[in-house]
Amino acid sequence: MKLLVCGGAGFIGSNFVRLRLLEHGNAVTVLDKLTYAGREENLEDVAGLPGFRFVRGGIEDADAVAEAIAGADAVVNFAAETHVDRSIAEPDAFIRTHAMGTFVLLEAARERGVRYVQVSTDEVYGSIDEGSFTESSRLAPSSPYSATKAGADLLVSSYHHTYGLEALICRGSNNYGPFQYPEKLIPLMVLNALHGDPLPVYGDGRQVRNWIYVEDFARGIGHVLEHGAPGEAYNVGGPDEAANIDVVRRIIELTGASPDLIEYVADRPGHDRRYSLGSEKARALGWAPRVRFDEGLERTVAWYRDNPAWWEPIRSGDYRAYYERQYGRALGGRLETPD
Ligand code: NAD
Ligand code: TYD
């Protein structure tokens, strides 16, 4: 199978590309705009493999999409702006990529009659105090990030309903693991802990997320691509839920940092309290998560500790300005090396 993977230079996309090239023998073309979150370094180890091709461009650019989709049997779309805090500060790119970009890609898939998988998120369902969302739960997004992702999902469904496109949607819960940009909770806390920087916990820290190790999500998306029914959405959630403050405490233990680094800061506006996904439908296709949170977090901390060459350029570049804007303080910088 020949895949077009859009957004394949980002966190989850690069893990998916690695899995499909190495374990499934797929040929893969990556189309990626290389925003701040997309990095060719994420694909360094597989870029030389036969069957791999990289096209730099946006999914909203019809010419770039036409070049990239040539010869593909299926499209998997990861390309997105993905950080809720950035969507609150500057929603423009979220609207462009999720609305216009998804439309351009869908048109290209429709013209060529290829299967299409939209990678989406549990955040389209909004917050839930008790129980878990199923695929038939109402979409009730609360941030510009989740609202534009929900809009993209509806457009994808309409292309199946109206034009008969073989389109599927795969909604994941919070991912963590290697190659995640350190604006998200886990890599941010791990790198700050390793550097002895403060650990900024929003509000009371009791918000709950359902954590999935990135390889489990990547396998789930592959499963939906191969075995899912066109027109259907599939939830792909992790095996464990945890409150943010408990995640931070666990990272402190794993890094040997001081608990005094925890700093409660102003809450995120419109902060969703809890996400929870029921994944019975994906499990019925034969997929199941393999990595429990404790084990995955240990692996993730080890990966960041062992790969300073990956994050050093990030922590010394534009990220510093982002950090200052978001947290109202400068990022520290001295790497502490606990045993
Ligand atoms: P990421 O921010 O690490 O990567 C996004 C990638 O998309 C980057 O490589 C970026 O350069 C690229 N991109 C952005 N705009 C583009 C455009 N207009 N055209 C082409 N490429 C573009 O994100 P991620 O965490 O890997 O998320 C990937 C997908 O998975 C997203 O659709 C996201 O909504 C979804 N998702 C993420 C999570 C999570 O916890 N990270 C959970 C569930 C679903
Ligand atoms: P995040 O990784 O941004 O994912 P999402 O908002 O998409 O779930 O945040 C996960 C949780 O961690 C969320 O409840 C917000 C919280 N959080 C903090 O408390 N401090 C931080 O510095 C960050 C980035 C997130």
mmCIF file of C-alpha atoms and ligand atoms in Angstrom:
data_model
loop_
_atom_site.group_PDB
_atom_site.id
_atom_site.type_symbol
_atom_site.label_atom_id
_atom_site.label_comp_id
_atom_site.label_asym_id
_atom_site.label_seq_id
_atom_site.Cartn_x
_atom_site.Cartn_y
_atom_site.Cartn_z
ATOM 1 C CA MET A 1 0.000 0.000 0.000
ATOM 2 C CA LYS A 2 1.198 3.534 -0.834
ATOM 3 C CA LEU A 3 0.246 6.143 1.745
ATOM 4 C CA LEU A 4 0.142 9.906 1.667
ATOM 5 C CA VAL A 5 0.707 11.005 5.277
ATOM 6 C CA CYS A 6 -0.052 14.689 5.816
ATOM 7 C CA GLY A 7 1.566 16.237 8.879
ATOM 8 C CA GLY A 8 3.962 13.271 9.006
ATOM 9 C CA ALA A 9 6.853 15.370 10.356
ATOM 10 C CA GLY A 10 5.027 16.109 13.617
ATOM 11 C CA PHE A 11 4.858 14.080 16.820
ATOM 12 C CA ILE A 12 2.228 11.416 16.097
ATOM 13 C CA GLY A 13 2.643 11.543 12.314
ATOM 14 C CA SER A 14 6.366 10.718 12.497
ATOM 15 C CA ASN A 15 5.709 7.799 14.859
ATOM 16 C CA PHE A 16 3.015 6.549 12.433
ATOM 17 C CA VAL A 17 5.318 6.890 9.390
ATOM 18 C CA ARG A 18 8.062 4.902 11.174
ATOM 19 C CA LEU A 19 5.592 2.125 12.046
ATOM 20 C CA ARG A 20 4.163 1.879 8.525
ATOM 21 C CA LEU A 21 7.567 1.854 6.807
ATOM 22 C CA LEU A 22 9.289 -0.535 9.196
ATOM 23 C CA GLU A 23 6.512 -2.902 10.257
ATOM 24 C CA HIS A 24 4.057 -2.844 7.348
ATOM 25 C CA GLY A 25 6.350 -2.277 4.373
ATOM 26 C CA ASN A 26 4.199 0.591 3.087
ATOM 27 C CA ALA A 27 5.597 3.231 0.746
ATOM 28 C CA VAL A 28 5.038 6.633 2.379
ATOM 29 C CA THR A 29 4.958 10.162 1.016
ATOM 30 C CA VAL A 30 4.922 12.808 3.734
ATOM 31 C CA LEU A 31 3.349 16.187 2.958
ATOM 32 C CA ASP A 32 4.200 18.653 5.701
ATOM 33 C CA LYS A 33 4.368 22.441 5.933
ATOM 34 C CA LEU A 34 7.072 22.247 8.626
ATOM 35 C CA THR A 35 5.469 24.704 11.018
ATOM 36 C CA TYR A 36 7.226 25.236 14.362
ATOM 37 C CA ALA A 37 5.945 21.778 15.399
ATOM 38 C CA GLY A 38 7.012 19.880 12.272
ATOM 39 C CA ARG A 39 10.645 18.854 12.011
ATOM 40 C CA GLU A 40 12.453 16.793 9.389
ATOM 41 C CA GLU A 41 14.701 15.579 12.233
ATOM 42 C CA ASN A 42 11.684 13.585 13.462
ATOM 43 C CA LEU A 43 12.034 11.392 10.355
ATOM 44 C CA GLU A 44 15.832 11.342 10.116
ATOM 45 C CA ASP A 45 16.127 7.597 10.804
ATOM 46 C CA VAL A 46 13.658 6.576 8.064
ATOM 47 C CA ALA A 47 14.201 9.299 5.443
ATOM 48 C CA GLY A 48 16.738 7.162 3.528
ATOM 49 C CA LEU A 49 14.488 4.077 3.267
ATOM 50 C CA PRO A 50 13.219 3.001 -0.161
ATOM 51 C CA GLY A 51 9.612 4.104 -0.631
ATOM 52 C CA PHE A 52 9.991 7.253 1.470
ATOM 53 C CA ARG A 53 9.355 10.642 -0.124
ATOM 54 C CA PHE A 54 9.024 14.081 1.455
ATOM 55 C CA VAL A 55 7.105 17.025 -0.016
ATOM 56 C CA ARG A 56 7.174 20.338 1.802
ATOM 57 C CA GLY A 57 3.855 22.171 1.552
ATOM 58 C CA GLY A 58 0.549 22.994 3.215
ATOM 59 C CA ILE A 59 -2.574 20.828 2.897
ATOM 60 C CA GLU A 60 -4.410 24.018 1.905
ATOM 61 C CA ASP A 61 -2.134 24.311 -1.164
ATOM 62 C CA ALA A 62 -3.826 22.382 -4.015
ATOM 63 C CA ASP A 63 -0.626 22.195 -6.111
ATOM 64 C CA ALA A 64 1.432 20.738 -3.265
ATOM 65 C CA VAL A 65 -1.369 18.255 -2.523
ATOM 66 C CA ALA A 66 -1.553 17.203 -6.205
ATOM 67 C CA GLU A 67 2.199 16.555 -6.267
ATOM 68 C CA ALA A 68 2.139 14.618 -3.004
ATOM 69 C CA ILE A 69 -0.954 12.479 -3.658
ATOM 70 C CA ALA A 70 0.299 11.124 -7.007
ATOM 71 C CA GLY A 71 0.361 7.314 -6.804
ATOM 72 C CA ALA A 72 -1.183 7.091 -3.311
ATOM 73 C CA ASP A 73 -3.792 4.439 -2.436
ATOM 74 C CA ALA A 74 -4.838 6.193 0.766
ATOM 75 C CA VAL A 75 -4.475 9.499 2.622
ATOM 76 C CA VAL A 76 -3.983 9.782 6.386
ATOM 77 C CA ASN A 77 -4.316 13.347 7.607
ATOM 78 C CA PHE A 78 -2.464 14.367 10.776
ATOM 79 C CA ALA A 79 -1.737 17.932 9.595
ATOM 80 C CA ALA A 80 -3.058 20.356 12.171
ATOM 81 C CA GLU A 81 -2.326 23.071 14.642
ATOM 82 C CA THR A 82 -2.519 21.146 17.891
ATOM 83 C CA HIS A 83 -1.968 23.269 20.957
ATOM 84 C CA VAL A 84 -5.038 24.543 22.829
ATOM 85 C CA ASP A 85 -3.154 27.463 24.451
ATOM 86 C CA ARG A 86 -1.947 28.689 21.053
ATOM 87 C CA SER A 87 -5.498 28.394 19.678
ATOM 88 C CA ILE A 88 -6.691 30.680 22.475
ATOM 89 C CA ALA A 89 -3.938 33.244 21.807
ATOM 90 C CA GLU A 90 -4.023 33.094 17.960
ATOM 91 C CA PRO A 91 -6.764 31.015 16.333
ATOM 92 C CA ASP A 92 -6.117 32.073 12.697
ATOM 93 C CA ALA A 93 -3.883 29.179 11.593
ATOM 94 C CA PHE A 94 -6.257 26.662 13.239
ATOM 95 C CA ILE A 95 -9.110 27.859 11.059
ATOM 96 C CA ARG A 96 -7.004 27.905 7.887
ATOM 97 C CA THR A 97 -5.483 24.450 8.311
ATOM 98 C CA HIS A 98 -8.465 22.596 9.761
ATOM 99 C CA ALA A 99 -11.175 24.111 7.530
ATOM 100 C CA MET A 100 -9.500 25.057 4.242
ATOM 101 C CA GLY A 101 -6.729 22.450 4.471
ATOM 102 C CA THR A 102 -9.109 19.556 5.155
ATOM 103 C CA PHE A 103 -11.348 20.737 2.284
ATOM 104 C CA VAL A 104 -8.465 20.808 -0.231
ATOM 105 C CA LEU A 105 -7.314 17.337 0.823
ATOM 106 C CA LEU A 106 -10.822 15.890 0.655
ATOM 107 C CA GLU A 107 -11.268 17.260 -2.857
ATOM 108 C CA ALA A 108 -8.005 15.646 -3.969
ATOM 109 C CA ALA A 109 -9.015 12.299 -2.399
ATOM 110 C CA ARG A 110 -12.457 12.490 -4.020
ATOM 111 C CA GLU A 111 -11.057 13.219 -7.492
ATOM 112 C CA ARG A 112 -8.794 10.178 -7.271
ATOM 113 C CA GLY A 113 -11.196 7.905 -5.376
ATOM 114 C CA VAL A 114 -8.704 7.061 -2.597
ATOM 115 C CA ARG A 115 -9.483 6.056 0.984
ATOM 116 C CA TYR A 116 -9.142 8.882 3.520
ATOM 117 C CA VAL A 117 -8.518 8.774 7.282
ATOM 118 C CA GLN A 118 -8.901 11.956 9.321
ATOM 119 C CA VAL A 119 -6.931 11.935 12.571
ATOM 120 C CA SER A 120 -9.033 13.662 15.201
ATOM 121 C CA THR A 121 -9.287 14.087 18.932
ATOM 122 C CA ASP A 122 -11.465 13.314 21.959
ATOM 123 C CA GLU A 123 -11.616 17.094 22.513
ATOM 124 C CA VAL A 124 -14.362 17.390 19.862
ATOM 125 C CA TYR A 125 -16.766 15.872 22.437
ATOM 126 C CA GLY A 126 -15.917 18.496 25.070
ATOM 127 C CA SER A 127 -15.592 17.794 28.796
ATOM 128 C CA ILE A 128 -17.309 14.952 30.699
ATOM 129 C CA ASP A 129 -17.573 14.737 34.509
ATOM 130 C CA GLU A 130 -18.367 11.027 34.714
ATOM 131 C CA GLY A 131 -18.425 8.092 32.301
ATOM 132 C CA SER A 132 -16.904 8.086 28.823
ATOM 133 C CA PHE A 133 -17.759 9.398 25.382
ATOM 134 C CA THR A 134 -18.767 7.019 22.606
ATOM 135 C CA GLU A 135 -18.740 7.742 18.881
ATOM 136 C CA SER A 136 -22.417 8.716 19.047
ATOM 137 C CA SER A 137 -21.882 11.320 21.772
ATOM 138 C CA ARG A 138 -22.741 14.879 20.762
ATOM 139 C CA LEU A 139 -19.889 17.048 19.469
ATOM 140 C CA ALA A 140 -19.519 19.936 21.958
ATOM 141 C CA PRO A 141 -16.041 21.414 21.504
ATOM 142 C CA SER A 142 -14.951 24.251 23.769
ATOM 143 C CA SER A 143 -11.697 25.763 22.427
ATOM 144 C CA PRO A 144 -10.857 27.173 18.988
ATOM 145 C CA TYR A 145 -8.625 24.084 18.593
ATOM 146 C CA SER A 146 -11.364 21.562 19.279
ATOM 147 C CA ALA A 147 -14.068 23.571 17.477
ATOM 148 C CA THR A 148 -12.060 23.660 14.245
ATOM 149 C CA LYS A 149 -11.173 19.963 14.597
ATOM 150 C CA ALA A 150 -14.894 19.195 15.049
ATOM 151 C CA GLY A 151 -15.671 21.270 11.950
ATOM 152 C CA ALA A 152 -13.127 19.248 9.974
ATOM 153 C CA ASP A 153 -14.708 15.986 11.224
ATOM 154 C CA LEU A 154 -18.150 17.127 10.034
ATOM 155 C CA LEU A 155 -16.755 18.044 6.625
ATOM 156 C CA VAL A 156 -15.090 14.613 6.342
ATOM 157 C CA SER A 157 -18.398 12.896 7.199
ATOM 158 C CA SER A 158 -20.202 15.006 4.603
ATOM 159 C CA TYR A 159 -17.798 13.820 1.878
ATOM 160 C CA HIS A 160 -18.728 10.234 2.664
ATOM 161 C CA HIS A 161 -22.442 10.992 2.870
ATOM 162 C CA THR A 162 -22.619 13.209 -0.221
ATOM 163 C CA TYR A 163 -19.933 11.902 -2.569
ATOM 164 C CA GLY A 164 -19.397 8.364 -1.298
ATOM 165 C CA LEU A 165 -15.743 9.044 -0.418
ATOM 166 C CA GLU A 166 -14.270 6.152 1.623
ATOM 167 C CA ALA A 167 -13.663 8.473 4.555
ATOM 168 C CA LEU A 168 -13.080 7.433 8.175
ATOM 169 C CA ILE A 169 -12.351 9.362 11.369
ATOM 170 C CA CYS A 170 -10.064 8.215 14.164
ATOM 171 C CA ARG A 171 -10.347 10.155 17.464
ATOM 172 C CA GLY A 172 -7.484 9.771 19.899
ATOM 173 C CA SER A 173 -7.096 10.718 23.539
ATOM 174 C CA ASN A 174 -4.068 12.630 24.920
ATOM 175 C CA ASN A 175 -0.879 11.184 23.391
ATOM 176 C CA TYR A 176 2.563 11.125 24.970
ATOM 177 C CA GLY A 177 5.914 9.603 23.997
ATOM 178 C CA PRO A 178 9.059 10.393 21.944
ATOM 179 C CA PHE A 179 9.203 13.426 19.598
ATOM 180 C CA GLN A 180 6.416 15.459 21.271
ATOM 181 C CA TYR A 181 7.024 19.204 21.115
ATOM 182 C CA PRO A 182 7.622 20.542 24.651
ATOM 183 C CA GLU A 183 4.620 22.874 24.715
ATOM 184 C CA LYS A 184 2.402 19.947 25.806
ATOM 185 C CA LEU A 185 2.076 18.913 29.447
ATOM 186 C CA ILE A 186 4.315 15.835 29.619
ATOM 187 C CA PRO A 187 7.395 16.901 27.582
ATOM 188 C CA LEU A 188 7.221 20.410 29.043
ATOM 189 C CA MET A 189 7.241 19.060 32.601
ATOM 190 C CA VAL A 190 9.961 16.494 31.829
ATOM 191 C CA LEU A 191 12.337 19.057 30.306
ATOM 192 C CA ASN A 192 11.630 21.663 32.996
ATOM 193 C CA ALA A 193 12.211 19.039 35.691
ATOM 194 C CA LEU A 194 15.518 17.997 34.076
ATOM 195 C CA HIS A 195 16.584 21.669 33.985
ATOM 196 C CA GLY A 196 15.371 22.581 37.482
ATOM 197 C CA ASP A 197 12.821 25.042 36.015
ATOM 198 C CA PRO A 198 9.417 25.653 37.665
ATOM 199 C CA LEU A 199 6.618 23.212 36.796
ATOM 200 C CA PRO A 200 3.573 25.373 35.903
ATOM 201 C CA VAL A 201 0.324 23.609 36.898
ATOM 202 C CA TYR A 202 -2.843 25.310 35.613
ATOM 203 C CA GLY A 203 -5.601 25.999 38.175
ATOM 204 C CA ASP A 204 -5.947 23.310 40.841
ATOM 205 C CA GLY A 205 -4.234 20.601 38.738
ATOM 206 C CA ARG A 206 -7.184 18.224 39.207
ATOM 207 C CA GLN A 207 -8.142 18.167 35.505
ATOM 208 C CA VAL A 208 -8.183 14.620 34.176
ATOM 209 C CA ARG A 209 -6.842 13.336 30.857
ATOM 210 C CA ASN A 210 -6.986 9.864 29.277
ATOM 211 C CA TRP A 211 -3.374 9.068 28.273
ATOM 212 C CA ILE A 212 -2.367 6.937 25.281
ATOM 213 C CA TYR A 213 1.210 6.006 24.380
ATOM 214 C CA VAL A 214 1.897 7.308 20.887
ATOM 215 C CA GLU A 215 2.757 3.895 19.395
ATOM 216 C CA ASP A 216 -0.611 2.569 20.550
ATOM 217 C CA PHE A 217 -2.396 5.435 18.820
ATOM 218 C CA ALA A 218 -0.313 4.965 15.661
ATOM 219 C CA ARG A 219 -1.257 1.257 15.597
ATOM 220 C CA GLY A 220 -4.901 2.177 16.198
ATOM 221 C CA ILE A 221 -4.926 4.552 13.219
ATOM 222 C CA GLY A 222 -3.363 1.850 11.034
ATOM 223 C CA HIS A 223 -6.055 -0.561 12.211
ATOM 224 C CA VAL A 224 -8.844 1.865 11.340
ATOM 225 C CA LEU A 225 -7.216 2.505 7.952
ATOM 226 C CA GLU A 226 -7.116 -1.221 7.157
ATOM 227 C CA HIS A 227 -10.227 -2.571 8.863
ATOM 228 C CA GLY A 228 -12.580 0.352 9.541
ATOM 229 C CA ALA A 229 -15.875 0.884 7.725
ATOM 230 C CA PRO A 230 -16.142 3.956 5.486
ATOM 231 C CA GLY A 231 -18.320 6.687 6.957
ATOM 232 C CA GLU A 232 -17.586 5.595 10.543
ATOM 233 C CA ALA A 233 -15.724 7.294 13.387
ATOM 234 C CA TYR A 234 -13.594 5.276 15.846
ATOM 235 C CA ASN A 235 -12.449 6.346 19.308
ATOM 236 C CA VAL A 236 -8.913 5.230 20.145
ATOM 237 C CA GLY A 237 -8.324 5.966 23.826
ATOM 238 C CA GLY A 238 -5.591 4.986 26.259
ATOM 239 C CA PRO A 239 -5.851 2.480 29.121
ATOM 240 C CA ASP A 240 -5.380 4.981 31.973
ATOM 241 C CA GLU A 241 -6.698 8.307 33.196
ATOM 242 C CA ALA A 242 -4.764 10.627 35.492
ATOM 243 C CA ALA A 243 -5.125 14.063 37.069
ATOM 244 C CA ASN A 244 -2.505 16.554 35.870
ATOM 245 C CA ILE A 245 -0.991 17.044 39.313
ATOM 246 C CA ASP A 246 -0.473 13.279 39.663
ATOM 247 C CA VAL A 247 1.258 13.191 36.270
ATOM 248 C CA VAL A 248 3.560 16.002 37.405
ATOM 249 C CA ARG A 249 4.331 14.239 40.715
ATOM 250 C CA ARG A 250 5.213 11.046 38.832
ATOM 251 C CA ILE A 251 7.559 13.011 36.538
ATOM 252 C CA ILE A 252 9.236 14.500 39.610
ATOM 253 C CA GLU A 253 9.861 10.980 40.942
ATOM 254 C CA LEU A 254 11.214 9.735 37.601
ATOM 255 C CA THR A 255 13.565 12.695 37.083
ATOM 256 C CA GLY A 256 14.653 13.093 40.706
ATOM 257 C CA ALA A 257 13.617 16.774 40.604
ATOM 258 C CA SER A 258 12.490 18.710 43.670
ATOM 259 C CA PRO A 259 8.732 18.841 44.444
ATOM 260 C CA ASP A 260 9.319 22.512 45.305
ATOM 261 C CA LEU A 261 9.451 23.182 41.556
ATOM 262 C CA ILE A 262 5.635 22.798 41.346
ATOM 263 C CA GLU A 263 4.062 26.208 40.806
ATOM 264 C CA TYR A 264 0.288 26.686 40.555
ATOM 265 C CA VAL A 265 -0.407 29.286 37.855
ATOM 266 C CA ALA A 266 -3.504 30.964 36.377
ATOM 267 C CA ASP A 267 -5.952 28.506 34.824
ATOM 268 C CA ARG A 268 -6.443 28.161 31.059
ATOM 269 C CA PRO A 269 -9.598 30.077 29.947
ATOM 270 C CA GLY A 270 -12.462 27.646 29.251
ATOM 271 C CA HIS A 271 -10.330 24.748 30.550
ATOM 272 C CA ASP A 272 -11.981 21.335 29.948
ATOM 273 C CA ARG A 273 -12.146 19.436 33.251
ATOM 274 C CA ARG A 274 -12.049 15.842 32.090
ATOM 275 C CA TYR A 275 -11.691 13.852 28.868
ATOM 276 C CA SER A 276 -12.625 10.184 28.735
ATOM 277 C CA LEU A 277 -13.000 7.947 25.686
ATOM 278 C CA GLY A 278 -14.730 4.608 25.343
ATOM 279 C CA SER A 279 -12.926 2.630 22.607
ATOM 280 C CA GLU A 280 -15.082 -0.519 22.337
ATOM 281 C CA LYS A 281 -15.708 0.028 18.625
ATOM 282 C CA ALA A 282 -11.960 0.127 17.815
ATOM 283 C CA ARG A 283 -11.387 -2.858 20.112
ATOM 284 C CA ALA A 284 -14.041 -4.764 18.154
ATOM 285 C CA LEU A 285 -11.838 -4.252 15.064
ATOM 286 C CA GLY A 286 -9.056 -6.111 16.906
ATOM 287 C CA TRP A 287 -7.039 -3.177 18.267
ATOM 288 C CA ALA A 288 -6.081 -2.775 21.941
ATOM 289 C CA PRO A 289 -3.586 -0.478 23.689
ATOM 290 C CA ARG A 290 -0.454 -2.304 24.908
ATOM 291 C CA VAL A 291 1.320 0.270 27.064
ATOM 292 C CA ARG A 292 0.079 1.225 30.532
ATOM 293 C CA PHE A 293 0.699 4.805 31.650
ATOM 294 C CA ASP A 294 3.357 4.029 34.279
ATOM 295 C CA GLU A 295 5.489 2.117 31.785
ATOM 296 C CA GLY A 296 4.970 4.592 28.928
ATOM 297 C CA LEU A 297 5.848 7.552 31.134
ATOM 298 C CA GLU A 298 9.061 5.858 32.254
ATOM 299 C CA ARG A 299 10.002 5.210 28.608
ATOM 300 C CA THR A 300 9.148 8.805 27.685
ATOM 301 C CA VAL A 301 11.256 10.337 30.465
ATOM 302 C CA ALA A 302 14.161 8.074 29.435
ATOM 303 C CA TRP A 303 13.810 9.145 25.792
ATOM 304 C CA TYR A 304 13.963 12.866 26.624
ATOM 305 C CA ARG A 305 16.857 12.308 29.019
ATOM 306 C CA ASP A 306 18.774 10.368 26.328
ATOM 307 C CA ASN A 307 18.047 12.693 23.394
ATOM 308 C CA PRO A 308 19.265 16.218 24.209
ATOM 309 C CA ALA A 309 20.318 16.637 20.551
ATOM 310 C CA TRP A 310 16.592 16.535 19.666
ATOM 311 C CA TRP A 311 15.342 19.128 22.174
ATOM 312 C CA GLU A 312 18.357 21.430 22.602
ATOM 313 C CA PRO A 313 17.684 23.325 19.330
ATOM 314 C CA ILE A 314 14.034 23.744 20.375
ATOM 315 C CA ARG A 315 14.817 25.054 23.843
ATOM 316 C CA SER A 316 17.341 27.528 22.477
ATOM 317 C CA GLY A 317 15.189 28.836 19.569
ATOM 318 C CA ASP A 318 11.772 30.575 19.119
ATOM 319 C CA TYR A 319 10.379 28.352 21.860
ATOM 320 C CA ARG A 320 11.970 30.661 24.446
ATOM 321 C CA ALA A 321 9.857 33.587 23.205
ATOM 322 C CA TYR A 322 6.733 31.386 23.166
ATOM 323 C CA TYR A 323 7.468 30.289 26.727
ATOM 324 C CA GLU A 324 7.904 33.830 27.953
ATOM 325 C CA ARG A 325 4.596 34.919 26.379
ATOM 326 C CA GLN A 326 2.697 31.912 27.710
ATOM 327 C CA TYR A 327 4.143 31.695 31.226
ATOM 328 C CA GLY A 328 5.175 35.328 31.790
ATOM 329 C CA ARG A 329 8.701 34.303 32.764
ATOM 330 C CA ALA A 330 11.959 33.419 31.047
ATOM 331 C CA LEU A 331 12.894 29.782 30.575
ATOM 332 C CA GLY A 332 15.885 28.737 32.682
ATOM 333 C CA GLY A 333 18.403 26.684 30.865
ATOM 334 C CA ARG A 334 20.988 24.848 32.903
ATOM 335 C CA LEU A 335 20.668 21.094 32.449
ATOM 336 C CA GLU A 336 20.806 19.359 35.799
ATOM 337 C CA THR A 337 22.029 15.807 35.629
ATOM 338 C CA PRO A 338 20.581 13.778 38.476
ATOM 339 C CA ASP A 339 21.826 10.138 38.561
HETATM 340 P P1 NAD B 1 2.087 18.196 16.025
HETATM 341 O O1 NAD B 1 1.758 19.620 16.335
HETATM 342 O O2 NAD B 1 3.262 17.556 16.677
HETATM 343 O O3 NAD B 1 2.309 18.029 14.441
HETATM 344 C C1 NAD B 1 1.471 18.627 13.490
HETATM 345 C C2 NAD B 1 2.177 18.469 12.140
HETATM 346 O O4 NAD B 1 1.332 19.035 11.129
HETATM 347 C C3 NAD B 1 3.524 19.219 12.062
HETATM 348 O O5 NAD B 1 4.480 18.423 11.414
HETATM 349 C C4 NAD B 1 3.189 20.460 11.229
HETATM 350 O O6 NAD B 1 4.301 20.964 10.515
HETATM 351 C C5 NAD B 1 2.121 19.908 10.310
HETATM 352 N N1 NAD B 1 1.208 20.945 9.777
HETATM 353 C C6 NAD B 1 0.557 21.913 10.466
HETATM 354 N N2 NAD B 1 -0.188 22.659 9.625
HETATM 355 C C7 NAD B 1 -0.006 22.129 8.391
HETATM 356 C C8 NAD B 1 -0.541 22.443 7.110
HETATM 357 N N3 NAD B 1 -1.377 23.457 6.929
HETATM 358 N N4 NAD B 1 -0.162 21.666 6.072
HETATM 359 C C9 NAD B 1 0.719 20.643 6.227
HETATM 360 N N5 NAD B 1 1.264 20.313 7.409
HETATM 361 C C10 NAD B 1 0.886 21.039 8.480
HETATM 362 O O7 NAD B 1 0.753 17.396 16.293
HETATM 363 P P2 NAD B 1 0.465 15.927 16.822
HETATM 364 O O8 NAD B 1 0.375 15.958 18.292
HETATM 365 O O9 NAD B 1 1.377 14.984 16.155
HETATM 366 O O10 NAD B 1 -1.020 15.722 16.277
HETATM 367 C C11 NAD B 1 -1.265 15.131 15.004
HETATM 368 C C12 NAD B 1 -2.770 14.963 14.807
HETATM 369 O O11 NAD B 1 -3.307 14.161 15.844
HETATM 370 C C13 NAD B 1 -3.536 16.275 14.839
HETATM 371 O O12 NAD B 1 -4.538 16.234 13.841
HETATM 372 C C14 NAD B 1 -4.155 16.298 16.224
HETATM 373 O O13 NAD B 1 -5.370 17.039 16.234
HETATM 374 C C15 NAD B 1 -4.395 14.821 16.462
HETATM 375 N N6 NAD B 1 -4.396 14.407 17.878
HETATM 376 C C16 NAD B 1 -3.368 14.779 18.700
HETATM 377 C C17 NAD B 1 -3.388 14.352 20.028
HETATM 378 C C18 NAD B 1 -2.258 14.684 20.991
HETATM 379 O O14 NAD B 1 -2.378 14.394 22.176
HETATM 380 N N7 NAD B 1 -1.141 15.240 20.533
HETATM 381 C C19 NAD B 1 -4.446 13.567 20.498
HETATM 382 C C20 NAD B 1 -5.472 13.216 19.619
HETATM 383 C C21 NAD B 1 -5.433 13.645 18.305
HETATM 384 P P1 TYD B 2 -1.984 19.738 26.957
HETATM 385 O O1 TYD B 2 -0.780 18.856 26.928
HETATM 386 O O2 TYD B 2 -1.880 21.118 26.403
HETATM 387 O O3 TYD B 2 -3.147 18.914 26.231
HETATM 388 P P2 TYD B 2 -4.748 19.226 26.143
HETATM 389 O O4 TYD B 2 -5.021 20.577 26.641
HETATM 390 O O5 TYD B 2 -4.969 19.122 24.673
HETATM 391 O O6 TYD B 2 -5.397 18.162 26.947
HETATM 392 O O7 TYD B 2 -2.476 19.851 28.447
HETATM 393 C C1 TYD B 2 -2.846 18.699 29.195
HETATM 394 C C2 TYD B 2 -3.385 19.166 30.520
HETATM 395 O O8 TYD B 2 -2.327 19.771 31.262
HETATM 396 C C3 TYD B 2 -4.460 20.231 30.402
HETATM 397 O O9 TYD B 2 -5.424 20.026 31.429
HETATM 398 C C4 TYD B 2 -3.719 21.536 30.653
HETATM 399 C C5 TYD B 2 -2.634 21.124 31.626
HETATM 400 N N1 TYD B 2 -1.365 21.900 31.548
HETATM 401 C C6 TYD B 2 -0.809 22.458 32.698
HETATM 402 O O10 TYD B 2 -1.363 22.337 33.814
HETATM 403 N N2 TYD B 2 0.357 23.153 32.596
HETATM 404 C C7 TYD B 2 0.998 23.327 31.410
HETATM 405 O O11 TYD B 2 2.063 24.007 31.368
HETATM 406 C C8 TYD B 2 0.432 22.728 30.226
HETATM 407 C C9 TYD B 2 1.106 22.885 28.891
HETATM 408 C C10 TYD B 2 -0.758 22.014 30.352
#
